[in-house]
PDB file of C-alpha atoms in Angstrom:
ATOM      1  CA  ALA A 776      59.166 111.566 104.464  1.00 90.00           C
ATOM      2  CA  ALA A 777      56.731 114.437 106.098  1.00 92.00           C
ATOM      3  CA  VAL A 778      55.823 115.422 102.784  1.00 93.00           C
ATOM      4  CA  ARG A 779      54.924 111.892 101.573  1.00 94.00           C
ATOM      5  CA  VAL A 780      53.076 110.731 105.040  1.00 94.00           C
ATOM      6  CA  HIS A 781      50.992 114.090 104.246  1.00 94.00           C
ATOM      7  CA  LEU A 782      50.342 112.848 100.836  1.00 95.00           C
ATOM      8  CA  LEU A 783      49.115 109.360 102.160  1.00 96.00           C
ATOM      9  CA  LYS A 784      46.779 111.238 105.081  1.00 95.00           C
ATOM     10  CA  GLU A 785      44.928 112.723 102.054  1.00 96.00           C
ATOM     11  CA  GLU A 786      44.767 109.577  99.563  1.00 96.00           C
ATOM     12  CA  TYR A 787      43.170 107.471 102.712  1.00 97.00           C
ATOM     13  CA  GLY A 788      41.511 110.324 104.950  1.00 96.00           C
ATOM     14  CA  ASP A 789      40.045 108.581 108.329  1.00 95.00           C
ATOM     15  CA  GLN A 790      41.844 105.013 107.466  1.00 95.00           C
ATOM     16  CA  LEU A 791      44.795 106.404 108.227  1.00 94.00           C
ATOM     17  CA  LYS A 792      46.709 107.558 111.431  1.00 93.00           C
ATOM     18  CA  SER A 793      49.689 108.713 111.877  1.00 93.00           C
ATOM     19  CA  GLU A 794      52.171 109.122 114.999  1.00 94.00           C
ATOM     20  CA  TRP A 795      55.552 110.400 114.658  1.00 94.00           C
ATOM     21  CA  ARG A 796      58.195 108.833 116.772  1.00 95.00           C
ATOM     22  CA  SER A 797      61.942 109.610 118.035  1.00 97.00           C
ATOM     23  CA  PHE A 798      64.691 108.171 116.035  1.00 96.00           C
ATOM     24  CA  LEU A 799      67.769 109.402 117.135  1.00 96.00           C
ATOM     25  CA  LEU A 800      70.280 109.723 113.882  1.00 93.00           C
ATOM     26  CA  ARG A 801      73.087 111.186 116.580  1.00 93.00           C
ATOM     27  CA  PRO A 802      71.982 110.124 119.866  1.00 93.00           C
ATOM     28  CA  HIS A 803      74.683 111.393 121.858  1.00 92.00           C
ATOM     29  CA  PRO A 804      76.404 115.029 121.706  1.00 91.00           C
ATOM     30  CA  ASP A 805      79.541 115.581 119.585  1.00 87.00           C
ATOM     31  CA  GLY A 806      81.309 119.028 120.017  1.00 80.00           C
ATOM     32  CA  SER A 807      83.680 117.817 117.838  1.00 84.00           C
ATOM     33  CA  ARG A 808      81.683 117.842 114.539  1.00 85.00           C
ATOM     34  CA  ASN A 809      83.832 119.666 111.510  1.00 91.00           C
ATOM     35  CA  LEU A 810      81.460 122.255 110.013  1.00 94.00           C
ATOM     36  CA  GLU A 811      83.556 121.879 106.213  1.00 94.00           C
ATOM     37  CA  LYS A 812      82.994 118.202 106.622  1.00 94.00           C
ATOM     38  CA  PHE A 813      79.211 118.573 107.330  1.00 95.00           C
ATOM     39  CA  ARG A 814      78.958 120.901 104.170  1.00 96.00           C
ATOM     40  CA  ARG A 815      80.622 118.474 102.457  1.00 95.00           C
ATOM     41  CA  TYR A 816      77.930 115.901 103.903  1.00 94.00           C
ATOM     42  CA  THR A 817      74.442 118.167 103.522  1.00 95.00           C
ATOM     43  CA  LYS A 818      75.555 117.927  99.564  1.00 95.00           C
ATOM     44  CA  ASN A 819      74.304 114.401  99.744  1.00 92.00           C
ATOM     45  CA  TRP A 820      70.493 116.065 100.334  1.00 93.00           C
ATOM     46  CA  MET A 821      70.472 117.296  97.287  1.00 92.00           C
ATOM     47  CA  ARG A 822      69.849 113.994  95.821  1.00 89.00           C
ATOM     48  CA  ILE A 823      66.942 113.317  98.377  1.00 86.00           C
ATOM     49  CA  ALA A 824      65.319 116.351  96.867  1.00 87.00           C
ATOM     50  CA  GLU A 825      65.615 115.328  93.617  1.00 89.00           C
ATOM     51  CA  ASP A 826      63.033 112.131  94.299  1.00 86.00           C
ATOM     52  CA  GLU A 827      59.777 113.671  94.399  1.00 86.00           C
ATOM     53  CA  PRO A 828      57.807 114.466  96.211  1.00 89.00           C
ATOM     54  CA  SER A 829      60.316 116.138  98.503  1.00 88.00           C
ATOM     55  CA  GLY A 830      60.865 118.817 100.949  1.00 89.00           C
ATOM     56  CA  ASN A 831      62.967 121.586 100.776  1.00 92.00           C
ATOM     57  CA  PHE A 832      66.414 121.094 101.480  1.00 94.00           C
ATOM     58  CA  ARG A 833      69.719 123.255 101.326  1.00 94.00           C
ATOM     59  CA  GLU A 834      73.295 122.207 101.017  1.00 96.00           C
ATOM     60  CA  TRP A 835      74.662 123.841 104.870  1.00 97.00           C
ATOM     61  CA  ALA A 836      75.367 127.774 103.717  1.00 95.00           C
ATOM     62  CA  THR A 837      75.320 129.170 107.075  1.00 95.00           C
ATOM     63  CA  ASP A 838      77.940 129.855 109.394  1.00 94.00           C
ATOM     64  CA  GLU A 839      76.179 127.702 112.619  1.00 93.00           C
ATOM     65  CA  GLY A 840      77.898 124.670 113.467  1.00 88.00           C
ATOM     66  CA  PRO A 841      76.151 121.623 112.747  1.00 92.00           C
ATOM     67  CA  PRO A 842      73.897 120.034 115.366  1.00 93.00           C
ATOM     68  CA  SER A 843      75.909 118.466 117.936  1.00 93.00           C
ATOM     69  CA  HIS A 844      73.136 116.068 118.522  1.00 94.00           C
ATOM     70  CA  SER A 845      69.678 114.655 117.842  1.00 96.00           C
ATOM     71  CA  ILE A 846      67.713 114.795 121.341  1.00 98.00           C
ATOM     72  CA  PRO A 847      67.079 118.695 121.794  1.00 98.00           C
ATOM     73  CA  PRO A 848      64.674 118.646 118.427  1.00 98.00           C
ATOM     74  CA  HIS A 849      62.911 115.668 119.164  1.00 98.00           C
ATOM     75  CA  LEU A 850      62.427 117.033 123.355  1.00 98.00           C
ATOM     76  CA  VAL A 851      60.967 120.326 122.062  1.00 98.00           C
ATOM     77  CA  ALA A 852      58.529 118.362 119.438  1.00 98.00           C
ATOM     78  CA  LYS A 853      57.532 116.504 122.477  1.00 98.00           C
ATOM     79  CA  ALA A 854      56.919 119.722 124.324  1.00 98.00           C
ATOM     80  CA  ALA A 855      54.668 120.952 121.688  1.00 98.00           C
ATOM     81  CA  ALA A 856      52.812 117.513 121.194  1.00 98.00           C
ATOM     82  CA  GLU A 857      51.837 118.073 124.700  1.00 97.00           C
ATOM     83  CA  LEU A 858      50.067 121.399 124.041  1.00 98.00           C
ATOM     84  CA  GLY A 859      48.164 119.334 121.174  1.00 97.00           C
ATOM     85  CA  GLY A 860      48.332 117.765 117.931  1.00 95.00           C
ATOM     86  CA  GLU A 861      48.234 121.013 115.667  1.00 97.00           C
ATOM     87  CA  GLU A 862      51.121 122.543 117.913  1.00 98.00           C
ATOM     88  CA  PHE A 863      52.986 119.767 117.097  1.00 97.00           C
ATOM     89  CA  ASP A 864      52.733 119.862 113.559  1.00 96.00           C
ATOM     90  CA  VAL A 865      53.488 123.430 113.537  1.00 98.00           C
ATOM     91  CA  MET A 866      56.571 122.806 115.264  1.00 98.00           C
ATOM     92  CA  HIS A 867      57.826 119.662 113.234  1.00 97.00           C
ATOM     93  CA  GLU A 868      57.522 121.352 110.284  1.00 97.00           C
ATOM     94  CA  ALA A 869      59.614 124.467 111.840  1.00 98.00           C
ATOM     95  CA  LEU A 870      62.207 121.961 113.103  1.00 98.00           C
ATOM     96  CA  LEU A 871      62.344 120.568 109.260  1.00 97.00           C
ATOM     97  CA  LYS A 872      62.521 123.803 107.741  1.00 97.00           C
ATOM     98  CA  ALA A 873      65.163 124.933 110.288  1.00 98.00           C
ATOM     99  CA  TYR A 874      67.453 122.259 109.615  1.00 97.00           C
ATOM    100  CA  PHE A 875      67.088 121.468 106.069  1.00 96.00           C
ATOM    101  CA  ASP A 876      66.213 124.533 104.694  1.00 96.00           C
ATOM    102  CA  GLU A 877      67.653 127.421 106.789  1.00 97.00           C
ATOM    103  CA  ASN A 878      70.451 125.435 107.858  1.00 97.00           C
ATOM    104  CA  ARG A 879      70.132 126.415 111.722  1.00 97.00           C
ATOM    105  CA  ASP A 880      71.784 124.373 114.442  1.00 97.00           C
ATOM    106  CA  ILE A 881      68.898 122.762 115.810  1.00 97.00           C
ATOM    107  CA  SER A 882      70.782 121.209 119.119  1.00 96.00           C
ATOM    108  CA  SER A 883      70.992 124.831 120.242  1.00 97.00           C
ATOM    109  CA  GLU A 884      68.923 125.684 122.972  1.00 98.00           C
ATOM    110  CA  SER A 885      68.787 129.558 121.676  1.00 98.00           C
ATOM    111  CA  THR A 886      67.932 128.227 118.221  1.00 98.00           C
ATOM    112  CA  LEU A 887      65.121 125.957 119.357  1.00 98.00           C
ATOM    113  CA  ARG A 888      63.671 128.828 121.696  1.00 98.00           C
ATOM    114  CA  SER A 889      63.512 131.083 118.397  1.00 98.00           C
ATOM    115  CA  ILE A 890      61.782 128.150 116.353  1.00 98.00           C
ATOM    116  CA  TRP A 891      59.456 128.595 119.105  1.00 98.00           C
ATOM    117  CA  ASP A 892      58.463 131.701 119.289  1.00 98.00           C
ATOM    118  CA  GLU A 893      58.368 131.903 115.607  1.00 98.00           C
ATOM    119  CA  SER A 894      56.518 128.780 115.630  1.00 98.00           C
ATOM    120  CA  SER A 895      53.832 131.191 117.877  1.00 98.00           C
ATOM    121  CA  LEU A 896      53.576 128.756 120.620  1.00 98.00           C
ATOM    122  CA  PRO A 897      52.973 130.058 124.263  1.00 98.00           C
ATOM    123  CA  ARG A 898      56.254 131.457 125.104  1.00 97.00           C
ATOM    124  CA  ASP A 899      56.192 130.339 128.546  1.00 97.00           C
ATOM    125  CA  ASP A 900      55.317 126.710 127.635  1.00 98.00           C
ATOM    126  CA  PHE A 901      58.919 126.455 125.997  1.00 98.00           C
ATOM    127  CA  GLU A 902      60.332 125.023 129.146  1.00 98.00           C
ATOM    128  CA  ARG A 903      58.075 121.921 128.960  1.00 98.00           C
ATOM    129  CA  TRP A 904      60.889 120.404 126.613  1.00 98.00           C
ATOM    130  CA  THR A 905      63.189 120.121 129.995  1.00 98.00           C
ATOM    131  CA  ASN A 906      60.568 117.481 131.092  1.00 98.00           C
ATOM    132  CA  PRO A 907      62.723 114.297 132.171  1.00 98.00           C
ATOM    133  CA  ALA A 908      59.583 112.647 130.783  1.00 98.00           C
ATOM    134  CA  HIS A 909      60.307 113.773 127.541  1.00 98.00           C
ATOM    135  CA  LEU A 910      63.564 112.502 127.416  1.00 98.00           C
ATOM    136  CA  LYS A 911      62.576 108.669 128.442  1.00 98.00           C
ATOM    137  CA  ALA A 912      59.864 108.419 125.807  1.00 98.00           C
ATOM    138  CA  THR A 913      62.575 109.605 123.084  1.00 98.00           C
ATOM    139  CA  ILE A 914      64.985 107.337 124.127  1.00 97.00           C
ATOM    140  CA  ASP A 915      62.320 104.662 124.825  1.00 98.00           C
ATOM    141  CA  GLU A 916      60.811 105.159 121.327  1.00 97.00           C
ATOM    142  CA  HIS A 917      64.588 105.312 119.600  1.00 97.00           C
ATOM    143  CA  ASN A 918      65.069 101.740 121.554  1.00 97.00           C
ATOM    144  CA  GLU A 919      61.841 100.502 119.837  1.00 95.00           C
ATOM    145  CA  ALA A 920      62.628 101.737 116.488  1.00 96.00           C
ATOM    146  CA  LEU A 921      66.018  99.628 116.651  1.00 96.00           C
ATOM    147  CA  ASN A 922      64.509  96.719 117.813  1.00 95.00           C
ATOM    148  CA  CYS A 923      61.841  96.782 115.000  1.00 95.00           C
ATOM    149  CA  GLY A 924      65.105  97.321 112.544  1.00 95.00           C
ATOM    150  CA  ALA A 925      65.026 100.840 111.558  1.00 95.00           C
ATOM    151  CA  ASN A 926      68.661 101.782 111.276  1.00 95.00           C
ATOM    152  CA  GLY A 927      67.946 105.213 109.877  1.00 93.00           C
ATOM    153  CA  ALA A 928      65.543 108.066 109.016  1.00 92.00           C
ATOM    154  CA  PRO A 929      62.751 107.858 107.346  1.00 93.00           C
ATOM    155  CA  ALA A 930      61.335 104.590 108.800  1.00 95.00           C
ATOM    156  CA  PHE A 931      57.914 103.570 108.592  1.00 95.00           C
ATOM    157  CA  ARG A 932      56.162 100.923 110.967  1.00 94.00           C
ATOM    158  CA  LEU A 933      52.510  99.600 110.990  1.00 92.00           C
ATOM    159  CA  VAL A 934      51.146  99.606 114.628  1.00 88.00           C
ATOM    160  CA  HIS A 935      50.456  95.843 114.366  1.00 86.00           C
ATOM    161  CA  ILE A 936      53.864  94.750 112.846  1.00 89.00           C
ATOM    162  CA  ASP A 937      57.005  94.774 114.438  1.00 90.00           C
ATOM    163  CA  ALA A 938      59.164  95.556 111.633  1.00 92.00           C
ATOM    164  CA  ALA A 939      60.001  98.898 109.695  1.00 93.00           C
ATOM    165  CA  ILE A 940      60.410  99.853 106.133  1.00 93.00           C
ATOM    166  CA  VAL A 941      63.631 102.025 105.936  1.00 94.00           C
ATOM    167  CA  GLY A 942      64.211 104.974 103.506  1.00 91.00           C
ATOM    168  CA  ALA A 943      62.605 107.647 101.481  1.00 88.00           C
ATOM    169  CA  GLN A 944      60.234 104.914  99.769  1.00 91.00           C
ATOM    170  CA  PRO A 945      58.134 106.227  96.978  1.00 93.00           C
ATOM    171  CA  VAL A 946      54.588 107.135  97.791  1.00 95.00           C
ATOM    172  CA  PRO A 947      53.159 104.673  95.695  1.00 95.00           C
ATOM    173  CA  VAL A 948      55.170 101.604  97.875  1.00 95.00           C
ATOM    174  CA  LEU A 949      53.980 103.039 101.071  1.00 95.00           C
ATOM    175  CA  SER A 950      50.256 103.244  99.539  1.00 96.00           C
ATOM    176  CA  ARG A 951      50.211  99.819  98.387  1.00 96.00           C
ATOM    177  CA  TRP A 952      51.430  98.671 101.937  1.00 94.00           C
ATOM    178  CA  ILE A 953      48.796 100.768 103.595  1.00 95.00           C
ATOM    179  CA  LYS A 954      46.300  99.438 100.933  1.00 95.00           C
ATOM    180  CA  ARG A 955      47.405  95.685 101.964  1.00 94.00           C
ATOM    181  CA  ALA A 956      46.916  96.171 105.900  1.00 93.00           C
ATOM    182  CA  ILE A 957      43.587  97.956 105.643  1.00 93.00           C
ATOM    183  CA  ASP A 958      42.199  94.955 103.360  1.00 94.00           C
ATOM    184  CA  GLY A 959      43.640  92.708 106.216  1.00 92.00           C
ATOM    185  CA  GLU A 960      46.512  91.103 104.101  1.00 91.00           C
ATOM    186  CA  ILE A 961      49.528  91.408 106.354  1.00 88.00           C
TER     187      ILE A 961
END
């Protein structure tokens, strides 16, 4: 989705404003996840990688356990967003790379700290991720997405429509949808 949104922003320029919002695929911690079962699950990522344009995906090849839940990386992304849009973009990209390409456990605080530091964000600002307002915003955004029909990721939504398009939709499909919204047809 990140690659496709980037292409759409290039196509529509200032006509398209995007805002990444939280959707939790694993909202609750689960320390019992099995590494071998997770490795088999990540083989599905290769199908996604074949559907161009795509990001970088790699079957889980490290010995790091699978992430226990989705909340920690969302909190860190929100902490980066507090610093500014560019900082969010850097962190968002780094989190996606760490998970899908480098196979790192992005629910681990030490891993998240490393990603923060590798992203050259101000070291002392990492603690922003513990701000309770970030947890509230993450949960509120997740619940809003559920109320709009999102049941997976990626999901796309126009600000004035309380319905989501779910799945890795082709760029032309998303482009037609955006053009219709700009032209006032929806």
